[in-house]
Coordinates of C-alpha atoms in Angstrom, one line a residue:
M232 CA 26.1 -12.9 35.8
E233 CA 23.8 -10.7 33.7
F234 CA 20.4 -11.4 33.4
P235 CA 18.0 -9.3 30.8
T236 CA 14.6 -8.2 31.8
S237 CA 12.1 -5.9 30.3
V238 CA 13.3 -3.1 32.3
G239 CA 16.9 -3.4 32.0
R240 CA 19.8 -5.6 33.2
L241 CA 20.0 -7.7 36.3
W242 CA 23.5 -8.3 37.8
V243 CA 23.5 -11.4 39.8
R244 CA 26.3 -12.7 41.9
E245 CA 26.8 -16.1 42.6
H246 CA 28.5 -17.6 45.7
G247 CA 29.1 -21.2 46.8
A248 CA 27.6 -23.9 45.0
G249 CA 25.3 -27.0 45.3
G250 CA 21.7 -27.6 46.8
D251 CA 18.7 -25.4 45.9
P252 CA 20.0 -21.6 45.4
L253 CA 19.0 -19.0 48.2
V254 CA 18.2 -15.7 46.8
A255 CA 19.7 -12.8 48.8
L256 CA 18.8 -9.1 48.6
H257 CA 21.4 -6.4 50.0
G258 CA 20.7 -3.3 52.2
F259 CA 21.5 0.0 50.9
T260 CA 25.0 1.1 49.8
L261 CA 26.0 -2.4 49.5
H262 CA 25.4 -5.2 46.7
G263 CA 25.2 -8.4 46.3
G264 CA 28.7 -9.5 47.3
M265 CA 27.8 -8.9 51.0
F266 CA 26.6 -12.3 51.0
A267 CA 29.8 -14.3 50.2
T268 CA 30.1 -15.1 53.9
L269 CA 26.7 -16.1 54.4
A270 CA 27.2 -18.8 51.7
A271 CA 30.3 -19.9 52.9
K272 CA 28.4 -20.7 56.3
L273 CA 25.4 -22.4 54.4
G274 CA 27.7 -24.4 52.0
T275 CA 25.0 -23.8 49.2
R276 CA 24.8 -21.5 46.2
V277 CA 23.6 -17.9 47.0
L278 CA 22.3 -15.8 44.2
A279 CA 22.4 -12.3 45.0
P280 CA 21.4 -9.5 42.5
D281 CA 22.7 -6.1 42.7
L282 CA 19.5 -4.0 43.2
P283 CA 18.8 -0.9 41.0
G284 CA 21.2 1.9 41.8
H285 CA 23.9 -0.5 43.2
G286 CA 26.6 -2.4 41.8
K287 CA 26.7 -3.5 38.3
T288 CA 22.6 -3.8 37.6
A289 CA 21.4 -1.1 34.7
I290 CA 17.7 -0.6 35.6
V291 CA 16.5 2.9 35.2
P292 CA 14.5 4.5 36.5
E293 CA 15.8 2.9 39.8
T294 CA 12.1 2.3 41.4
T295 CA 10.5 -0.4 43.6
A296 CA 8.2 -1.1 40.8
N297 CA 11.1 -1.8 38.4
T298 CA 12.7 -3.7 41.0
I299 CA 9.8 -6.0 41.4
V300 CA 9.3 -6.7 37.7
A301 CA 12.9 -7.4 37.2
L302 CA 13.2 -9.8 40.3
T303 CA 9.8 -11.3 39.2
E304 CA 10.9 -12.1 35.8
W305 CA 14.3 -13.6 37.0
V306 CA 12.9 -15.8 39.9
A307 CA 10.3 -17.1 37.4
G308 CA 12.6 -19.2 35.6
F309 CA 13.8 -20.9 38.5
D310 CA 13.2 -24.8 38.6
A311 CA 11.5 -24.3 42.2
P312 CA 10.7 -21.1 44.4
P313 CA 13.5 -20.2 46.2
V314 CA 13.8 -19.0 49.8
V315 CA 14.6 -15.3 49.8
V316 CA 16.8 -13.5 52.5
G317 CA 16.4 -9.9 52.5
Y318 CA 18.3 -7.5 54.5
S319 CA 17.3 -3.8 55.6
M320 CA 16.2 -2.2 52.3
G321 CA 16.6 -5.6 50.7
G322 CA 14.0 -7.0 53.1
R323 CA 11.3 -4.3 52.0
I324 CA 12.1 -5.3 48.4
A325 CA 11.6 -9.3 49.5
H326 CA 8.4 -8.9 50.9
Q327 CA 7.0 -6.6 48.3
L328 CA 8.2 -9.3 45.8
A329 CA 6.4 -12.1 47.9
I330 CA 3.3 -10.1 48.2
A331 CA 3.1 -9.5 44.2
N332 CA 4.1 -13.2 43.5
P333 CA 3.4 -15.5 46.5
R334 CA 3.8 -18.4 44.3
L335 CA 7.3 -17.8 43.2
V336 CA 8.8 -17.4 46.9
R337 CA 9.4 -20.5 48.9
G338 CA 9.7 -18.6 52.2
L339 CA 11.2 -15.3 53.5
V340 CA 13.8 -14.3 55.9
L341 CA 13.4 -10.8 56.7
V342 CA 16.7 -9.4 58.3
S343 CA 16.4 -5.7 60.2
T344 CA 14.0 -4.5 58.0
S345 CA 10.4 -2.9 58.5
P346 CA 6.9 -3.3 56.7
G347 CA 7.2 0.4 55.3
L348 CA 5.7 3.5 56.3
P349 CA 1.9 4.5 56.7
N350 CA 1.2 7.2 54.0
G351 CA 1.2 10.2 56.6
E352 CA 4.9 9.1 57.7
R353 CA 5.9 8.5 53.7
R354 CA 5.2 12.0 52.9
L355 CA 7.4 13.3 55.4
R356 CA 9.9 10.8 54.7
S357 CA 10.0 11.6 51.3
Q358 CA 11.4 15.2 52.0
T359 CA 14.1 13.4 54.1
D360 CA 15.1 11.1 51.3
A361 CA 15.3 13.7 48.6
A362 CA 17.5 15.8 50.9
L363 CA 19.9 12.9 51.8
A364 CA 19.9 11.9 48.1
G365 CA 21.1 15.5 47.3
R366 CA 23.9 14.9 49.9
I367 CA 25.1 12.1 48.3
E368 CA 25.4 13.7 44.8
A369 CA 27.2 16.8 46.7
I370 CA 29.7 14.8 48.6
G371 CA 30.3 11.7 46.7
V372 CA 30.4 8.1 47.7
E373 CA 33.4 7.8 50.0
R374 CA 32.5 10.7 52.2
F375 CA 28.9 9.6 52.2
V376 CA 29.6 6.0 53.2
D377 CA 31.9 7.1 56.3
E378 CA 28.9 9.3 57.4
W379 CA 26.4 6.3 56.8
L380 CA 28.6 4.2 58.5
G381 CA 29.0 6.6 61.5
N382 CA 25.0 6.2 62.1
P383 CA 24.6 4.3 65.1
I384 CA 22.0 2.0 63.6
T385 CA 24.2 1.2 60.4
A386 CA 27.8 1.6 61.9
T387 CA 30.0 -1.3 61.5
D388 CA 32.1 -0.7 64.6
A389 CA 31.3 -4.3 66.0
L390 CA 32.8 -6.1 63.2
P391 CA 36.3 -7.4 63.4
V392 CA 38.7 -4.9 61.4
L393 CA 39.0 -7.2 58.1
V394 CA 35.5 -7.6 58.0
R395 CA 34.9 -4.0 58.3
D396 CA 37.6 -2.6 55.9
A397 CA 36.3 -5.3 53.3
D398 CA 32.6 -4.1 54.0
R399 CA 33.5 -0.5 53.4
S400 CA 35.4 -1.5 50.2
L401 CA 32.3 -3.1 48.8
R402 CA 30.2 0.0 49.4
L403 CA 32.9 2.0 47.4
E404 CA 32.0 0.2 44.5
N405 CA 28.8 2.0 44.1
R406 CA 28.4 5.3 42.5
A407 CA 26.8 8.5 44.0
A408 CA 24.3 8.8 41.2
G409 CA 23.0 5.2 41.6
L410 CA 22.9 5.4 45.3
A411 CA 21.0 8.7 44.9
A412 CA 18.4 7.4 42.4
S413 CA 17.9 4.2 44.8
L414 CA 17.1 6.6 47.6
R415 CA 14.5 8.5 45.8
G416 CA 13.0 5.6 43.9
M417 CA 13.4 2.7 46.3
G418 CA 13.5 4.5 50.0
Q419 CA 10.9 4.0 52.8
A420 CA 9.0 6.7 51.2
S421 CA 8.5 5.0 48.0
V422 CA 7.5 1.6 49.3
A423 CA 3.9 0.8 50.0
Y424 CA 3.3 -0.1 53.7
A425 CA 3.1 -3.9 53.8
G426 CA 1.7 -4.2 57.6
E427 CA -1.7 -5.8 56.6
A428 CA -0.3 -7.7 53.7
L429 CA 2.4 -9.5 55.8
A430 CA -0.3 -10.6 58.3
V431 CA -1.9 -12.8 55.5
L432 CA 0.7 -13.6 53.5
P433 CA 0.6 -17.3 52.6
V434 CA 4.2 -17.9 52.6
P435 CA 6.5 -18.9 55.6
I436 CA 8.3 -15.8 56.8
V437 CA 11.0 -15.6 59.7
F438 CA 11.3 -11.9 61.0
V439 CA 15.2 -11.2 62.4
A440 CA 16.9 -8.5 64.3
G441 CA 20.0 -8.1 66.1
E442 CA 19.6 -7.6 70.2
R443 CA 21.5 -4.4 70.1
D444 CA 19.2 -2.9 67.4
T445 CA 16.2 -1.9 69.6
K446 CA 14.3 -0.1 66.9
Y447 CA 14.2 -3.1 64.4
C448 CA 13.6 -5.6 67.4
D449 CA 10.6 -3.6 68.1
L450 CA 9.7 -3.7 64.1
A451 CA 10.3 -7.5 63.8
E452 CA 8.0 -8.1 67.0
A453 CA 5.3 -5.6 65.4
M454 CA 5.5 -7.6 62.2
A455 CA 5.4 -11.2 63.6
E456 CA 2.9 -10.6 66.2
P457 CA -0.2 -10.6 63.7
R458 CA 0.7 -13.8 62.3
G459 CA 0.9 -15.5 65.6
E460 CA 4.4 -15.7 65.8
R461 CA 8.0 -14.5 67.6
P462 CA 10.7 -12.9 65.9
V463 CA 14.2 -14.5 66.1
I464 CA 16.3 -11.7 68.0
V465 CA 20.1 -12.6 67.5
P466 CA 22.2 -12.2 70.8
G467 CA 25.0 -9.7 70.7
A468 CA 24.2 -8.5 67.2
G469 CA 23.2 -5.0 66.1
H470 CA 21.4 -3.9 62.9
N471 CA 24.1 -5.7 60.4
V472 CA 23.2 -9.1 61.6
I473 CA 24.3 -10.5 58.5
L474 CA 27.9 -9.7 58.8
E475 CA 28.0 -10.0 62.5
N476 CA 26.6 -13.4 62.9
P477 CA 26.1 -15.1 59.5
A478 CA 26.1 -18.5 61.4
A479 CA 22.8 -17.6 63.0
I480 CA 21.1 -16.5 59.5
A481 CA 22.5 -20.0 57.7
T482 CA 20.7 -21.7 60.9
I483 CA 17.5 -20.0 60.3
V484 CA 17.8 -20.6 56.4
R485 CA 18.2 -24.1 56.9
G486 CA 15.2 -24.4 59.4
L487 CA 13.1 -22.9 57.1
R488 CA 14.0 -25.0 54.2
V489 CA 13.3 -28.3 56.5
S490 CA 10.2 -27.1 57.8
R491 CA 8.8 -26.2 54.3
R492 CA 9.7 -29.6 52.9
S493 CA 8.2 -31.4 56.0
G494 CA 5.2 -29.3 55.6

């Protein structure tokens, strides 16, 4: 379904039915369709917007600032603040949304994500992101997606063949120009570092990483520690926790909803 905003059209994919809607934000090269399996495990409605540069959303320029504006206008119309699940790039967008609008978010489940980069690292990363964006435009979506899935962190080898093929097909629905623009405007170089803000954010947060994804296990630990919490490390999973073990994410979401109601 399409939601008009002041910065363009936000396309929102709806999975499942019933219950309070869960908002789910996808990772780079994906779109909101990635959450169909999670919705099936939850047995409730999941609303998953295509982030700018991905899927059917038409927001230009594709920046973090415009993304937060669009999501804020959309979520402000909900009957009650939703729990938001953010995966990888979507996790960074999720915590930026909550930092900007804590009253609009019931809780966060941040999966395989980071707090962003300090300023010095962001300047270096901007050069890397610009080069990678240029490569996407030069070689096209199919070759780039295959390269992306060949990266040890983002590889999908642990998925069953049918799930892996469906994941690749979903990624190929994106356009090279959109992915390149998203990387330039919403990559790690373009997101403000949120470490200190996450430590004091007055919203329940669960930090999640896959056991085999040691880089993001360390990041989850670093984000959780200042809050006096421990991350949830999903046994046997890698970076793509949501597809590798959607039941684990569904359990976390249910627990967060129950604890929030009882609190």
